[in-house]
PDB file of C-alpha atoms in Angstrom:
ATOM      1  CA  UNK A   1      38.612  78.364 -64.772  1.00  0.00           C
ATOM      2  CA  UNK A   2      38.349  81.538 -66.745  1.00  0.00           C
ATOM      3  CA  UNK A   3      37.675  79.383 -69.791  1.00  0.00           C
ATOM      4  CA  UNK A   4      34.708  77.783 -68.073  1.00  0.00           C
ATOM      5  CA  UNK A   5      33.296  81.168 -67.125  1.00  0.00           C
ATOM      6  CA  UNK A   6      33.682  82.386 -70.724  1.00  0.00           C
ATOM      7  CA  UNK A   7      32.043  79.261 -72.125  1.00  0.00           C
ATOM      8  CA  UNK A   8      29.131  79.714 -69.767  1.00  0.00           C
ATOM      9  CA  UNK A   9      29.265  83.481 -70.393  1.00  0.00           C
ATOM     10  CA  UNK A  10      29.600  84.278 -66.748  1.00  0.00           C
ATOM     11  CA  UNK A  11      31.474  87.200 -65.359  1.00  0.00           C
ATOM     12  CA  UNK A  12      33.727  86.237 -62.449  1.00  0.00           C
ATOM     13  CA  UNK A  13      32.977  89.359 -60.458  1.00  0.00           C
ATOM     14  CA  UNK A  14      29.257  88.993 -61.004  1.00  0.00           C
ATOM     15  CA  UNK A  15      29.486  85.369 -59.938  1.00  0.00           C
ATOM     16  CA  UNK A  16      31.427  86.243 -56.795  1.00  0.00           C
ATOM     17  CA  UNK A  17      29.002  89.067 -56.058  1.00  0.00           C
ATOM     18  CA  UNK A  18      26.027  86.711 -56.452  1.00  0.00           C
ATOM     19  CA  UNK A  19      27.672  84.159 -54.150  1.00  0.00           C
ATOM     20  CA  UNK A  20      28.320  86.860 -51.562  1.00  0.00           C
ATOM     21  CA  UNK A  21      24.716  88.048 -51.881  1.00  0.00           C
ATOM     22  CA  UNK A  22      23.493  84.478 -51.477  1.00  0.00           C
ATOM     23  CA  UNK A  23      25.598  83.993 -48.343  1.00  0.00           C
ATOM     24  CA  UNK A  24      24.315  87.277 -46.910  1.00  0.00           C
ATOM     25  CA  UNK A  25      20.701  86.307 -47.678  1.00  0.00           C
ATOM     26  CA  UNK A  26      21.284  82.869 -46.098  1.00  0.00           C
ATOM     27  CA  UNK A  27      22.797  84.515 -43.001  1.00  0.00           C
ATOM     28  CA  UNK A  28      19.879  86.956 -42.751  1.00  0.00           C
ATOM     29  CA  UNK A  29      17.316  84.171 -43.309  1.00  0.00           C
ATOM     30  CA  UNK A  30      19.105  81.982 -40.777  1.00  0.00           C
ATOM     31  CA  UNK A  31      18.931  84.761 -38.237  1.00  0.00           C
ATOM     32  CA  UNK A  32      15.396  85.835 -39.052  1.00  0.00           C
ATOM     33  CA  UNK A  33      13.692  82.588 -39.972  1.00  0.00           C
ATOM     34  CA  UNK A  34      15.746  79.583 -38.889  1.00  0.00           C
ATOM     35  CA  UNK A  35      15.855  80.377 -35.179  1.00  0.00           C
ATOM     36  CA  UNK A  36      12.117  81.174 -34.894  1.00  0.00           C
ATOM     37  CA  UNK A  37      11.155  78.211 -37.065  1.00  0.00           C
ATOM     38  CA  UNK A  38      13.410  75.844 -35.130  1.00  0.00           C
ATOM     39  CA  UNK A  39      12.115  77.279 -31.880  1.00  0.00           C
ATOM     40  CA  UNK A  40       8.566  76.759 -33.173  1.00  0.00           C
ATOM     41  CA  UNK A  41       9.403  73.203 -34.274  1.00  0.00           C
ATOM     42  CA  UNK A  42      11.075  72.477 -30.930  1.00  0.00           C
ATOM     43  CA  UNK A  43       8.042  73.808 -29.031  1.00  0.00           C
ATOM     44  CA  UNK A  44       5.771  71.730 -31.246  1.00  0.00           C
ATOM     45  CA  UNK A  45       7.947  68.665 -30.612  1.00  0.00           C
ATOM     46  CA  UNK A  46       7.850  69.281 -26.848  1.00  0.00           C
ATOM     47  CA  UNK A  47       4.073  69.789 -26.972  1.00  0.00           C
ATOM     48  CA  UNK A  48       3.623  66.524 -28.880  1.00  0.00           C
ATOM     49  CA  UNK A  49       5.980  64.732 -26.463  1.00  0.00           C
ATOM     50  CA  UNK A  50       3.971  66.155 -23.534  1.00  0.00           C
ATOM     51  CA  UNK A  51       0.714  65.016 -25.120  1.00  0.00           C
ATOM     52  CA  UNK A  52       2.181  61.565 -25.719  1.00  0.00           C
ATOM     53  CA  UNK A  53       3.349  61.422 -22.101  1.00  0.00           C
ATOM     54  CA  UNK A  54      -0.113  62.531 -20.924  1.00  0.00           C
ATOM     55  CA  UNK A  55      -1.722  59.926 -23.162  1.00  0.00           C
ATOM     56  CA  UNK A  56       0.602  57.225 -21.811  1.00  0.00           C
ATOM     57  CA  UNK A  57      -0.147  58.333 -18.256  1.00  0.00           C
ATOM     58  CA  UNK A  58      -3.889  58.334 -18.960  1.00  0.00           C
ATOM     59  CA  UNK A  59      -3.583  54.882 -20.515  1.00  0.00           C
ATOM     60  CA  UNK A  60      -1.692  53.563 -17.484  1.00  0.00           C
ATOM     61  CA  UNK A  61      -4.249  55.100 -15.149  1.00  0.00           C
ATOM     62  CA  UNK A  62      -7.155  53.651 -17.134  1.00  0.00           C
ATOM     63  CA  UNK A  63      -5.487  50.218 -17.139  1.00  0.00           C
ATOM     64  CA  UNK A  64      -4.931  50.483 -13.388  1.00  0.00           C
ATOM     65  CA  UNK A  65      -8.563  51.523 -12.860  1.00  0.00           C
ATOM     66  CA  UNK A  66      -9.687  48.657 -15.079  1.00  0.00           C
ATOM     67  CA  UNK A  67      -7.648  46.193 -13.023  1.00  0.00           C
ATOM     68  CA  UNK A  68      -9.066  47.653  -9.790  1.00  0.00           C
ATOM     69  CA  UNK A  69     -12.580  47.419 -11.216  1.00  0.00           C
ATOM     70  CA  UNK A  70     -12.058  43.813 -12.304  1.00  0.00           C
ATOM     71  CA  UNK A  71     -10.610  42.950  -8.882  1.00  0.00           C
ATOM     72  CA  UNK A  72     -13.578  44.585  -7.149  1.00  0.00           C
ATOM     73  CA  UNK A  73     -16.022  42.799  -9.449  1.00  0.00           C
ATOM     74  CA  UNK A  74     -14.330  39.482  -8.689  1.00  0.00           C
ATOM     75  CA  UNK A  75     -14.475  40.236  -4.962  1.00  0.00           C
ATOM     76  CA  UNK A  76     -18.162  41.192  -5.219  1.00  0.00           C
ATOM     77  CA  UNK A  77     -18.913  37.975  -7.113  1.00  0.00           C
ATOM     78  CA  UNK A  78     -17.079  35.942  -4.474  1.00  0.00           C
ATOM     79  CA  UNK A  79     -18.956  37.714  -1.676  1.00  0.00           C
ATOM     80  CA  UNK A  80     -22.250  37.141  -3.495  1.00  0.00           C
ATOM     81  CA  UNK A  81     -21.423  33.451  -3.864  1.00  0.00           C
ATOM     82  CA  UNK A  82     -20.507  33.257  -0.163  1.00  0.00           C
ATOM     83  CA  UNK A  83     -23.805  34.932   0.759  1.00  0.00           C
ATOM     84  CA  UNK A  84     -25.714  32.485  -1.438  1.00  0.00           C
ATOM     85  CA  UNK A  85     -23.890  29.519   0.098  1.00  0.00           C
ATOM     86  CA  UNK A  86     -24.556  30.836   3.623  1.00  0.00           C
ATOM     87  CA  UNK A  87     -28.220  31.449   2.789  1.00  0.00           C
ATOM     88  CA  UNK A  88     -28.565  27.930   1.385  1.00  0.00           C
ATOM     89  CA  UNK A  89     -26.842  26.469   4.439  1.00  0.00           C
ATOM     90  CA  UNK A  90     -29.054  28.520   6.774  1.00  0.00           C
ATOM     91  CA  UNK A  91     -32.124  27.453   4.798  1.00  0.00           C
ATOM     92  CA  UNK A  92     -31.123  23.811   5.144  1.00  0.00           C
ATOM     93  CA  UNK A  93     -30.534  24.250   8.885  1.00  0.00           C
ATOM     94  CA  UNK A  94     -33.923  25.921   9.330  1.00  0.00           C
ATOM     95  CA  UNK A  95     -35.565  23.190   7.249  1.00  0.00           C
ATOM     96  CA  UNK A  96     -33.948  20.470   9.351  1.00  0.00           C
ATOM     97  CA  UNK A  97     -34.938  22.275  12.551  1.00  0.00           C
ATOM     98  CA  UNK A  98     -38.550  22.590  11.380  1.00  0.00           C
ATOM     99  CA  UNK A  99     -38.634  18.919  10.366  1.00  0.00           C
ATOM    100  CA  UNK A 100     -37.141  17.885  13.720  1.00  0.00           C
ATOM    101  CA  UNK A 101     -39.644  20.008  15.644  1.00  0.00           C
ATOM    102  CA  UNK A 102     -42.511  18.634  13.554  1.00  0.00           C
ATOM    103  CA  UNK A 103     -41.379  15.072  14.213  1.00  0.00           C
ATOM    104  CA  UNK A 104     -41.046  15.747  17.939  1.00  0.00           C
ATOM    105  CA  UNK A 105     -44.494  17.358  18.009  1.00  0.00           C
ATOM    106  CA  UNK A 106     -45.959  14.419  16.075  1.00  0.00           C
ATOM    107  CA  UNK A 107     -44.329  11.959  18.473  1.00  0.00           C
ATOM    108  CA  UNK A 108     -45.690  13.896  21.460  1.00  0.00           C
ATOM    109  CA  UNK A 109     -49.142  14.016  19.888  1.00  0.00           C
ATOM    110  CA  UNK A 110     -49.049  10.289  19.129  1.00  0.00           C
ATOM    111  CA  UNK A 111     -47.836   9.480  22.654  1.00  0.00           C
ATOM    112  CA  UNK A 112     -50.555  11.695  24.141  1.00  0.00           C
ATOM    113  CA  UNK A 113     -53.191  10.081  21.915  1.00  0.00           C
ATOM    114  CA  UNK A 114     -51.971   6.599  22.867  1.00  0.00           C
ATOM    115  CA  UNK A 115     -52.092   7.556  26.542  1.00  0.00           C
ATOM    116  CA  UNK A 116     -55.626   8.894  26.130  1.00  0.00           C
ATOM    117  CA  UNK A 117     -56.679   5.777  24.241  1.00  0.00           C
ATOM    118  CA  UNK A 118     -55.173   3.556  26.931  1.00  0.00           C
ATOM    119  CA  UNK A 119     -56.847   5.604  29.655  1.00  0.00           C
ATOM    120  CA  UNK A 120     -60.223   5.472  27.884  1.00  0.00           C
ATOM    121  CA  UNK A 121     -59.750   1.753  27.256  1.00  0.00           C
ATOM    122  CA  UNK A 122     -59.038   1.123  30.947  1.00  0.00           C
ATOM    123  CA  UNK A 123     -61.994   3.266  31.961  1.00  0.00           C
ATOM    124  CA  UNK A 124     -64.300   1.501  29.498  1.00  0.00           C
ATOM    125  CA  UNK A 125     -63.072  -1.903  30.622  1.00  0.00           C
ATOM    126  CA  UNK A 126     -63.602  -0.998  34.276  1.00  0.00           C
ATOM    127  CA  UNK A 127     -67.070   0.297  33.515  1.00  0.00           C
ATOM    128  CA  UNK A 128     -67.840  -2.790  31.463  1.00  0.00           C
ATOM    129  CA  UNK A 129     -66.609  -5.070  34.245  1.00  0.00           C
ATOM    130  CA  UNK A 130     -68.701  -3.259  36.764  1.00  0.00           C
ATOM    131  CA  UNK A 131     -71.822  -3.445  34.629  1.00  0.00           C
ATOM    132  CA  UNK A 132     -71.175  -7.087  33.802  1.00  0.00           C
ATOM    133  CA  UNK A 133     -70.738  -7.843  37.491  1.00  0.00           C
ATOM    134  CA  UNK A 134     -73.952  -6.060  38.390  1.00  0.00           C
ATOM    135  CA  UNK A 135     -75.827  -7.897  35.643  1.00  0.00           C
ATOM    136  CA  UNK A 136     -74.303 -11.204  36.684  1.00  0.00           C
ATOM    137  CA  UNK A 137     -75.260 -10.646  40.313  1.00  0.00           C
ATOM    138  CA  UNK A 138     -78.778  -9.649  39.371  1.00  0.00           C
ATOM    139  CA  UNK A 139     -79.086 -12.625  37.083  1.00  0.00           C
ATOM    140  CA  UNK A 140     -77.724 -14.932  39.748  1.00  0.00           C
ATOM    141  CA  UNK A 141     -80.074 -13.411  42.295  1.00  0.00           C
ATOM    142  CA  UNK A 142     -83.035 -14.005  40.069  1.00  0.00           C
ATOM    143  CA  UNK A 143     -81.917 -17.536  39.467  1.00  0.00           C
ATOM    144  CA  UNK A 144     -81.539 -18.231  43.122  1.00  0.00           C
ATOM    145  CA  UNK A 145     -84.653 -16.343  44.060  1.00  0.00           C
ATOM    146  CA  UNK A 146     -82.798 -15.047  46.863  1.00  0.00           C
ATOM    147  CA  UNK A 147     -82.562 -11.528  48.020  1.00  0.00           C
ATOM    148  CA  UNK A 148     -79.066 -10.280  48.055  1.00  0.00           C
ATOM    149  CA  UNK A 149     -78.028  -7.783  50.591  1.00  0.00           C
ATOM    150  CA  UNK A 150     -75.903  -4.786  49.753  1.00  0.00           C
ATOM    151  CA  UNK A 151     -72.911  -6.413  51.374  1.00  0.00           C
ATOM    152  CA  UNK A 152     -73.418  -9.629  49.400  1.00  0.00           C
ATOM    153  CA  UNK A 153     -73.822  -7.615  46.230  1.00  0.00           C
ATOM    154  CA  UNK A 154     -70.530  -5.733  46.768  1.00  0.00           C
ATOM    155  CA  UNK A 155     -68.677  -8.944  47.538  1.00  0.00           C
ATOM    156  CA  UNK A 156     -70.029 -10.694  44.427  1.00  0.00           C
ATOM    157  CA  UNK A 157     -69.151  -7.687  42.245  1.00  0.00           C
ATOM    158  CA  UNK A 158     -65.585  -7.642  43.570  1.00  0.00           C
ATOM    159  CA  UNK A 159     -65.184 -11.373  43.002  1.00  0.00           C
ATOM    160  CA  UNK A 160     -66.546 -11.082  39.471  1.00  0.00           C
ATOM    161  CA  UNK A 161     -64.260  -8.147  38.660  1.00  0.00           C
ATOM    162  CA  UNK A 162     -61.285 -10.147  39.865  1.00  0.00           C
ATOM    163  CA  UNK A 163     -62.294 -13.143  37.760  1.00  0.00           C
ATOM    164  CA  UNK A 164     -62.855 -11.008  34.658  1.00  0.00           C
ATOM    165  CA  UNK A 165     -59.509  -9.286  35.262  1.00  0.00           C
ATOM    166  CA  UNK A 166     -57.791 -12.668  35.627  1.00  0.00           C
ATOM    167  CA  UNK A 167     -59.347 -13.906  32.385  1.00  0.00           C
ATOM    168  CA  UNK A 168     -57.906 -11.042  30.409  1.00  0.00           C
TER     169      UNK A 168
END
């Protein structure tokens, strides 16, 4: 080994002294720098891990809120559809009710009009019969040159009304 040191022109004691100095410097640097730097790196690692955990938690919370929002939106859409269906159904019911009432009112109006027409027809026919009977009696009286008494006139009118009624 001494031959190697001489070839490299190194002094053994200087070499040992330099190695000792290096070990002392490493020990001092380890004590002074390594512990604070590792503590700093460990704190930084913990801070990053905490931030990652917070980010993961925030992501989970945002995903949960998104799912809740989507569920609420779906529920609102379903409720809106139900309201629309109910409104359409109610509209149809009201429409049918209005149509039914209108038909009933039209039927009542038609029945009332028919009753009035029938009543007017009967009244007109009775009036016509009476006038025809009076005219017939007067015409017959003129033809017979006979004076008809009130009693005869009433009897002839009644007979004529019966005959006209039987003809119809």
